[in-house]
Amino acid sequence: EVQLVESGGGLVQPGRSLRLSCAASGFTFDDYAMHWVRQAPGKGLEWVSGISWNSGSIGYADSVKGRFTISRDNAKNSLYLQMNSLRAEDTALYYCAKDWGYYYGSGNAFDIWGQGTMVTVSS
Amino acid sequence: SYELTQPLSVSVALGQTARITCGGNNIGSKNVHWYQQKPGQAPVLVIYRDSNRPSGIPERFSGSNSGNTATLTISRAQAGDEADYYCQVWDSSISWVFGGGTKLTVL
């Protein structure tokens, strides 16, 4: 069964850091680009970051550029999101999503999504 | 920046056809993807590249894209189709963009 399972969310104070993880199974992880997408409570979807199959190409939304870092470990079938200098507006459910292709900016759809991990930034 | 505009809500009678639009500048030149999200669940891809259905998605779901508007059409609407629907495109200037989402109500 194709599956993505996120972890690492929680309550964190503004300015602190958090690292999210996404464990993939059921498909050849290193054949595909991966993404993080977030959804603030009661709001729509917002793309956060994407990484190509071999980590050769990476992109970020302007809202997180310089604060968040995406990475992957193909040997461990895992995707990560290091979030630094967290702000209240980063509070959201963070989804890990599989790209249909190998390059994060090829315009392919996101065909598999995890259930998400909640990040709450509050003092 | 590139923006996608969706109606906040669309209502459809049970068994009738629902159409959800996604507006964007020259969106017809881009590949549009559509996602369905039911309450408390992760998004599910229902249409990719304008008009293609992934395996397991009913034929009642279809899509089109031309000019400045892409459309998701749901024929013979069922109660189980009630959800939020999001369009998505890739724009080389700002990367991935989602529409604001449309809440579909089946009456």
PDB file of N, CA, C and O in Angstrom, chain A residues 11-60:
ATOM      1  N   LEU A  11       3.390  21.751  19.659  1.00  0.00           N
ATOM      2  CA  LEU A  11       3.280  23.136  20.106  1.00  0.00           C
ATOM      3  C   LEU A  11       4.681  23.695  20.320  1.00  0.00           C
ATOM      4  O   LEU A  11       5.492  23.087  21.031  1.00  0.00           O
ATOM      5  N   VAL A  12       4.956  24.840  19.733  1.00  0.00           N
ATOM      6  CA  VAL A  12       6.281  25.451  19.836  1.00  0.00           C
ATOM      7  C   VAL A  12       6.133  26.955  19.993  1.00  0.00           C
ATOM      8  O   VAL A  12       5.182  27.554  19.471  1.00  0.00           O
ATOM      9  N   GLN A  13       7.050  27.558  20.717  1.00  0.00           N
ATOM     10  CA  GLN A  13       7.002  29.010  20.930  1.00  0.00           C
ATOM     11  C   GLN A  13       7.504  29.758  19.696  1.00  0.00           C
ATOM     12  O   GLN A  13       8.349  29.244  18.949  1.00  0.00           O
ATOM     13  N   PRO A  14       7.020  30.963  19.500  1.00  0.00           N
ATOM     14  CA  PRO A  14       7.534  31.779  18.389  1.00  0.00           C
ATOM     15  C   PRO A  14       9.039  31.939  18.471  1.00  0.00           C
ATOM     16  O   PRO A  14       9.605  32.108  19.561  1.00  0.00           O
ATOM     17  N   GLY A  15       9.675  31.848  17.304  1.00  0.00           N
ATOM     18  CA  GLY A  15      11.120  31.982  17.247  1.00  0.00           C
ATOM     19  C   GLY A  15      11.886  30.681  17.393  1.00  0.00           C
ATOM     20  O   GLY A  15      13.089  30.629  17.095  1.00  0.00           O
ATOM     21  N   ARG A  16      11.206  29.629  17.843  1.00  0.00           N
ATOM     22  CA  ARG A  16      11.868  28.349  18.023  1.00  0.00           C
ATOM     23  C   ARG A  16      11.832  27.532  16.743  1.00  0.00           C
ATOM     24  O   ARG A  16      11.326  27.975  15.702  1.00  0.00           O
ATOM     25  N   SER A  17      12.393  26.318  16.826  1.00  0.00           N
ATOM     26  CA  SER A  17      12.514  25.449  15.647  1.00  0.00           C
ATOM     27  C   SER A  17      11.762  24.141  15.842  1.00  0.00           C
ATOM     28  O   SER A  17      11.464  23.732  16.972  1.00  0.00           O
ATOM     29  N   LEU A  18      11.492  23.510  14.708  1.00  0.00           N
ATOM     30  CA  LEU A  18      10.822  22.208  14.712  1.00  0.00           C
ATOM     31  C   LEU A  18      11.226  21.479  13.439  1.00  0.00           C
ATOM     32  O   LEU A  18      11.437  22.109  12.393  1.00  0.00           O
ATOM     33  N   ARG A  19      11.344  20.171  13.522  1.00  0.00           N
ATOM     34  CA  ARG A  19      11.685  19.382  12.342  1.00  0.00           C
ATOM     35  C   ARG A  19      10.583  18.359  12.076  1.00  0.00           C
ATOM     36  O   ARG A  19      10.290  17.526  12.943  1.00  0.00           O
ATOM     37  N   LEU A  20      10.010  18.430  10.898  1.00  0.00           N
ATOM     38  CA  LEU A  20       8.992  17.476  10.500  1.00  0.00           C
ATOM     39  C   LEU A  20       9.620  16.354   9.678  1.00  0.00           C
ATOM     40  O   LEU A  20      10.593  16.580   8.946  1.00  0.00           O
ATOM     41  N   SER A  21       9.024  15.177   9.793  1.00  0.00           N
ATOM     42  CA  SER A  21       9.470  14.029   9.008  1.00  0.00           C
ATOM     43  C   SER A  21       8.291  13.418   8.275  1.00  0.00           C
ATOM     44  O   SER A  21       7.143  13.534   8.709  1.00  0.00           O
ATOM     45  N   CYS A  22       8.590  12.761   7.169  1.00  0.00           N
ATOM     46  CA  CYS A  22       7.570  12.057   6.400  1.00  0.00           C
ATOM     47  C   CYS A  22       8.166  10.727   5.953  1.00  0.00           C
ATOM     48  O   CYS A  22       9.166  10.703   5.215  1.00  0.00           O
ATOM     49  N   ALA A  23       7.572   9.637   6.411  1.00  0.00           N
ATOM     50  CA  ALA A  23       8.036   8.297   6.044  1.00  0.00           C
ATOM     51  C   ALA A  23       7.200   7.768   4.892  1.00  0.00           C
ATOM     52  O   ALA A  23       5.967   7.738   4.981  1.00  0.00           O
ATOM     53  N   ALA A  24       7.868   7.357   3.835  1.00  0.00           N
ATOM     54  CA  ALA A  24       7.186   6.859   2.643  1.00  0.00           C
ATOM     55  C   ALA A  24       7.312   5.349   2.535  1.00  0.00           C
ATOM     56  O   ALA A  24       8.343   4.771   2.903  1.00  0.00           O
ATOM     57  N   SER A  25       6.270   4.728   2.007  1.00  0.00           N
ATOM     58  CA  SER A  25       6.306   3.285   1.785  1.00  0.00           C
ATOM     59  C   SER A  25       5.368   2.928   0.645  1.00  0.00           C
ATOM     60  O   SER A  25       4.453   3.682   0.306  1.00  0.00           O
ATOM     61  N   GLY A  26       5.629   1.768   0.032  1.00  0.00           N
ATOM     62  CA  GLY A  26       4.751   1.281  -1.015  1.00  0.00           C
ATOM     63  C   GLY A  26       5.079   1.767  -2.414  1.00  0.00           C
ATOM     64  O   GLY A  26       4.363   1.428  -3.366  1.00  0.00           O
ATOM     65  N   PHE A  27       6.122   2.571  -2.575  1.00  0.00           N
ATOM     66  CA  PHE A  27       6.551   3.013  -3.899  1.00  0.00           C
ATOM     67  C   PHE A  27       8.055   3.283  -3.866  1.00  0.00           C
ATOM     68  O   PHE A  27       8.656   3.351  -2.788  1.00  0.00           O
ATOM     69  N   THR A  28       8.643   3.447  -5.032  1.00  0.00           N
ATOM     70  CA  THR A  28      10.082   3.691  -5.131  1.00  0.00           C
ATOM     71  C   THR A  28      10.340   5.161  -4.864  1.00  0.00           C
ATOM     72  O   THR A  28      10.246   6.009  -5.756  1.00  0.00           O
ATOM     73  N   PHE A  29      10.645   5.451  -3.613  1.00  0.00           N
ATOM     74  CA  PHE A  29      10.725   6.836  -3.128  1.00  0.00           C
ATOM     75  C   PHE A  29      11.667   7.684  -3.979  1.00  0.00           C
ATOM     76  O   PHE A  29      11.344   8.828  -4.309  1.00  0.00           O
ATOM     77  N   ASP A  30      12.827   7.149  -4.318  1.00  0.00           N
ATOM     78  CA  ASP A  30      13.822   7.983  -4.997  1.00  0.00           C
ATOM     79  C   ASP A  30      13.538   8.182  -6.486  1.00  0.00           C
ATOM     80  O   ASP A  30      14.380   8.737  -7.199  1.00  0.00           O
ATOM     81  N   ASP A  31      12.386   7.761  -6.947  1.00  0.00           N
ATOM     82  CA  ASP A  31      11.973   8.037  -8.328  1.00  0.00           C
ATOM     83  C   ASP A  31      11.130   9.308  -8.437  1.00  0.00           C
ATOM     84  O   ASP A  31      10.814   9.737  -9.556  1.00  0.00           O
ATOM     85  N   TYR A  32      10.751   9.892  -7.315  1.00  0.00           N
ATOM     86  CA  TYR A  32       9.761  10.962  -7.340  1.00  0.00           C
ATOM     87  C   TYR A  32      10.176  12.190  -6.537  1.00  0.00           C
ATOM     88  O   TYR A  32      10.822  12.090  -5.501  1.00  0.00           O
ATOM     89  N   ALA A  33       9.722  13.343  -7.033  1.00  0.00           N
ATOM     90  CA  ALA A  33       9.826  14.565  -6.250  1.00  0.00           C
ATOM     91  C   ALA A  33       8.821  14.504  -5.111  1.00  0.00           C
ATOM     92  O   ALA A  33       7.832  13.767  -5.172  1.00  0.00           O
ATOM     93  N   MET A  34       9.060  15.318  -4.097  1.00  0.00           N
ATOM     94  CA  MET A  34       8.189  15.367  -2.925  1.00  0.00           C
ATOM     95  C   MET A  34       7.931  16.807  -2.524  1.00  0.00           C
ATOM     96  O   MET A  34       8.731  17.715  -2.845  1.00  0.00           O
ATOM     97  N   HIS A  35       6.837  17.019  -1.795  1.00  0.00           N
ATOM     98  CA  HIS A  35       6.438  18.365  -1.406  1.00  0.00           C
ATOM     99  C   HIS A  35       5.925  18.399   0.025  1.00  0.00           C
ATOM    100  O   HIS A  35       5.464  17.395   0.556  1.00  0.00           O
ATOM    101  N   TRP A  36       5.973  19.594   0.590  1.00  0.00           N
ATOM    102  CA  TRP A  36       5.245  19.923   1.804  1.00  0.00           C
ATOM    103  C   TRP A  36       4.188  20.963   1.449  1.00  0.00           C
ATOM    104  O   TRP A  36       4.484  21.959   0.779  1.00  0.00           O
ATOM    105  N   VAL A  37       2.967  20.713   1.912  1.00  0.00           N
ATOM    106  CA  VAL A  37       1.830  21.611   1.705  1.00  0.00           C
ATOM    107  C   VAL A  37       1.181  21.819   3.066  1.00  0.00           C
ATOM    108  O   VAL A  37       1.033  20.866   3.827  1.00  0.00           O
ATOM    109  N   ARG A  38       0.803  23.041   3.382  1.00  0.00           N
ATOM    110  CA  ARG A  38       0.196  23.287   4.688  1.00  0.00           C
ATOM    111  C   ARG A  38      -1.198  23.874   4.551  1.00  0.00           C
ATOM    112  O   ARG A  38      -1.566  24.420   3.502  1.00  0.00           O
ATOM    113  N   GLN A  39      -1.932  23.752   5.642  1.00  0.00           N
ATOM    114  CA  GLN A  39      -3.308  24.250   5.678  1.00  0.00           C
ATOM    115  C   GLN A  39      -3.581  24.822   7.061  1.00  0.00           C
ATOM    116  O   GLN A  39      -3.683  24.077   8.036  1.00  0.00           O
ATOM    117  N   ALA A  40      -3.663  26.129   7.141  1.00  0.00           N
ATOM    118  CA  ALA A  40      -3.998  26.781   8.404  1.00  0.00           C
ATOM    119  C   ALA A  40      -5.433  26.423   8.788  1.00  0.00           C
ATOM    120  O   ALA A  40      -6.259  26.123   7.912  1.00  0.00           O
ATOM    121  N   PRO A  41      -5.745  26.448  10.065  1.00  0.00           N
ATOM    122  CA  PRO A  41      -7.095  26.068  10.513  1.00  0.00           C
ATOM    123  C   PRO A  41      -8.187  26.842   9.791  1.00  0.00           C
ATOM    124  O   PRO A  41      -8.189  28.078   9.784  1.00  0.00           O
ATOM    125  N   GLY A  42      -9.087  26.114   9.141  1.00  0.00           N
ATOM    126  CA  GLY A  42     -10.198  26.729   8.443  1.00  0.00           C
ATOM    127  C   GLY A  42      -9.842  27.411   7.136  1.00  0.00           C
ATOM    128  O   GLY A  42     -10.693  28.078   6.531  1.00  0.00           O
ATOM    129  N   LYS A  43      -8.623  27.253   6.682  1.00  0.00           N
ATOM    130  CA  LYS A  43      -8.158  27.925   5.468  1.00  0.00           C
ATOM    131  C   LYS A  43      -7.858  26.926   4.355  1.00  0.00           C
ATOM    132  O   LYS A  43      -8.055  25.723   4.515  1.00  0.00           O
ATOM    133  N   GLY A  44      -7.365  27.455   3.227  1.00  0.00           N
ATOM    134  CA  GLY A  44      -7.069  26.628   2.077  1.00  0.00           C
ATOM    135  C   GLY A  44      -5.663  26.051   2.095  1.00  0.00           C
ATOM    136  O   GLY A  44      -4.921  26.196   3.068  1.00  0.00           O
ATOM    137  N   LEU A  45      -5.317  25.405   0.985  1.00  0.00           N
ATOM    138  CA  LEU A  45      -4.023  24.767   0.858  1.00  0.00           C
ATOM    139  C   LEU A  45      -2.961  25.771   0.414  1.00  0.00           C
ATOM    140  O   LEU A  45      -3.228  26.642  -0.420  1.00  0.00           O
ATOM    141  N   GLU A  46      -1.771  25.635   0.973  1.00  0.00           N
ATOM    142  CA  GLU A  46      -0.646  26.490   0.597  1.00  0.00           C
ATOM    143  C   GLU A  46       0.580  25.617   0.388  1.00  0.00           C
ATOM    144  O   GLU A  46       1.022  24.925   1.313  1.00  0.00           O
ATOM    145  N   TRP A  47       1.147  25.658  -0.799  1.00  0.00           N
ATOM    146  CA  TRP A  47       2.391  24.945  -1.061  1.00  0.00           C
ATOM    147  C   TRP A  47       3.505  25.597  -0.267  1.00  0.00           C
ATOM    148  O   TRP A  47       3.650  26.820  -0.244  1.00  0.00           O
ATOM    149  N   VAL A  48       4.333  24.771   0.384  1.00  0.00           N
ATOM    150  CA  VAL A  48       5.417  25.274   1.225  1.00  0.00           C
ATOM    151  C   VAL A  48       6.775  25.084   0.560  1.00  0.00           C
ATOM    152  O   VAL A  48       7.573  26.018   0.468  1.00  0.00           O
ATOM    153  N   SER A  49       7.026  23.843   0.107  1.00  0.00           N
ATOM    154  CA  SER A  49       8.345  23.542  -0.443  1.00  0.00           C
ATOM    155  C   SER A  49       8.301  22.258  -1.243  1.00  0.00           C
ATOM    156  O   SER A  49       7.446  21.402  -1.005  1.00  0.00           O
ATOM    157  N   GLY A  50       9.224  22.133  -2.197  1.00  0.00           N
ATOM    158  CA  GLY A  50       9.327  20.918  -2.987  1.00  0.00           C
ATOM    159  C   GLY A  50      10.778  20.572  -3.245  1.00  0.00           C
ATOM    160  O   GLY A  50      11.657  21.443  -3.231  1.00  0.00           O
ATOM    161  N   ILE A  51      11.030  19.278  -3.463  1.00  0.00           N
ATOM    162  CA  ILE A  51      12.392  18.797  -3.693  1.00  0.00           C
ATOM    163  C   ILE A  51      12.354  17.707  -4.749  1.00  0.00           C
ATOM    164  O   ILE A  51      11.496  16.834  -4.734  1.00  0.00           O
ATOM    165  N   SER A  52      13.277  17.790  -5.680  1.00  0.00           N
ATOM    166  CA  SER A  52      13.324  16.801  -6.751  1.00  0.00           C
ATOM    167  C   SER A  52      13.912  15.484  -6.263  1.00  0.00           C
ATOM    168  O   SER A  52      14.427  15.401  -5.154  1.00  0.00           O
ATOM    169  N   TRP A  53      13.826  14.494  -7.098  1.00  0.00           N
ATOM    170  CA  TRP A  53      14.151  13.120  -6.712  1.00  0.00           C
ATOM    171  C   TRP A  53      15.539  12.971  -6.107  1.00  0.00           C
ATOM    172  O   TRP A  53      15.725  12.196  -5.165  1.00  0.00           O
ATOM    173  N   ASN A  54      16.495  13.711  -6.628  1.00  0.00           N
ATOM    174  CA  ASN A  54      17.888  13.569  -6.180  1.00  0.00           C
ATOM    175  C   ASN A  54      18.362  14.772  -5.376  1.00  0.00           C
ATOM    176  O   ASN A  54      19.556  14.973  -5.204  1.00  0.00           O
ATOM    177  N   SER A  55      17.417  15.578  -4.898  1.00  0.00           N
ATOM    178  CA  SER A  55      17.713  16.794  -4.117  1.00  0.00           C
ATOM    179  C   SER A  55      18.418  17.854  -4.961  1.00  0.00           C
ATOM    180  O   SER A  55      18.879  18.851  -4.401  1.00  0.00           O
ATOM    181  N   GLY A  56      18.466  17.662  -6.260  1.00  0.00           N
ATOM    182  CA  GLY A  56      19.179  18.598  -7.121  1.00  0.00           C
ATOM    183  C   GLY A  56      18.450  19.906  -7.353  1.00  0.00           C
ATOM    184  O   GLY A  56      19.060  20.922  -7.681  1.00  0.00           O
ATOM    185  N   SER A  57      17.146  19.887  -7.196  1.00  0.00           N
ATOM    186  CA  SER A  57      16.345  21.103  -7.354  1.00  0.00           C
ATOM    187  C   SER A  57      15.394  21.226  -6.177  1.00  0.00           C
ATOM    188  O   SER A  57      14.711  20.260  -5.820  1.00  0.00           O
ATOM    189  N   ILE A  58      15.372  22.416  -5.614  1.00  0.00           N
ATOM    190  CA  ILE A  58      14.560  22.684  -4.426  1.00  0.00           C
ATOM    191  C   ILE A  58      13.875  24.028  -4.598  1.00  0.00           C
ATOM    192  O   ILE A  58      14.457  24.962  -5.160  1.00  0.00           O
ATOM    193  N   GLY A  59      12.652  24.132  -4.098  1.00  0.00           N
ATOM    194  CA  GLY A  59      11.940  25.403  -4.151  1.00  0.00           C
ATOM    195  C   GLY A  59      11.177  25.660  -2.878  1.00  0.00           C
ATOM    196  O   GLY A  59      10.802  24.718  -2.156  1.00  0.00           O
ATOM    197  N   TYR A  60      10.936  26.951  -2.601  1.00  0.00           N
ATOM    198  CA  TYR A  60      10.217  27.357  -1.401  1.00  0.00           C
ATOM    199  C   TYR A  60       9.199  28.435  -1.737  1.00  0.00           C
ATOM    200  O   TYR A  60       9.420  29.263  -2.633  1.00  0.00           O
TER     201      TYR A  60
END
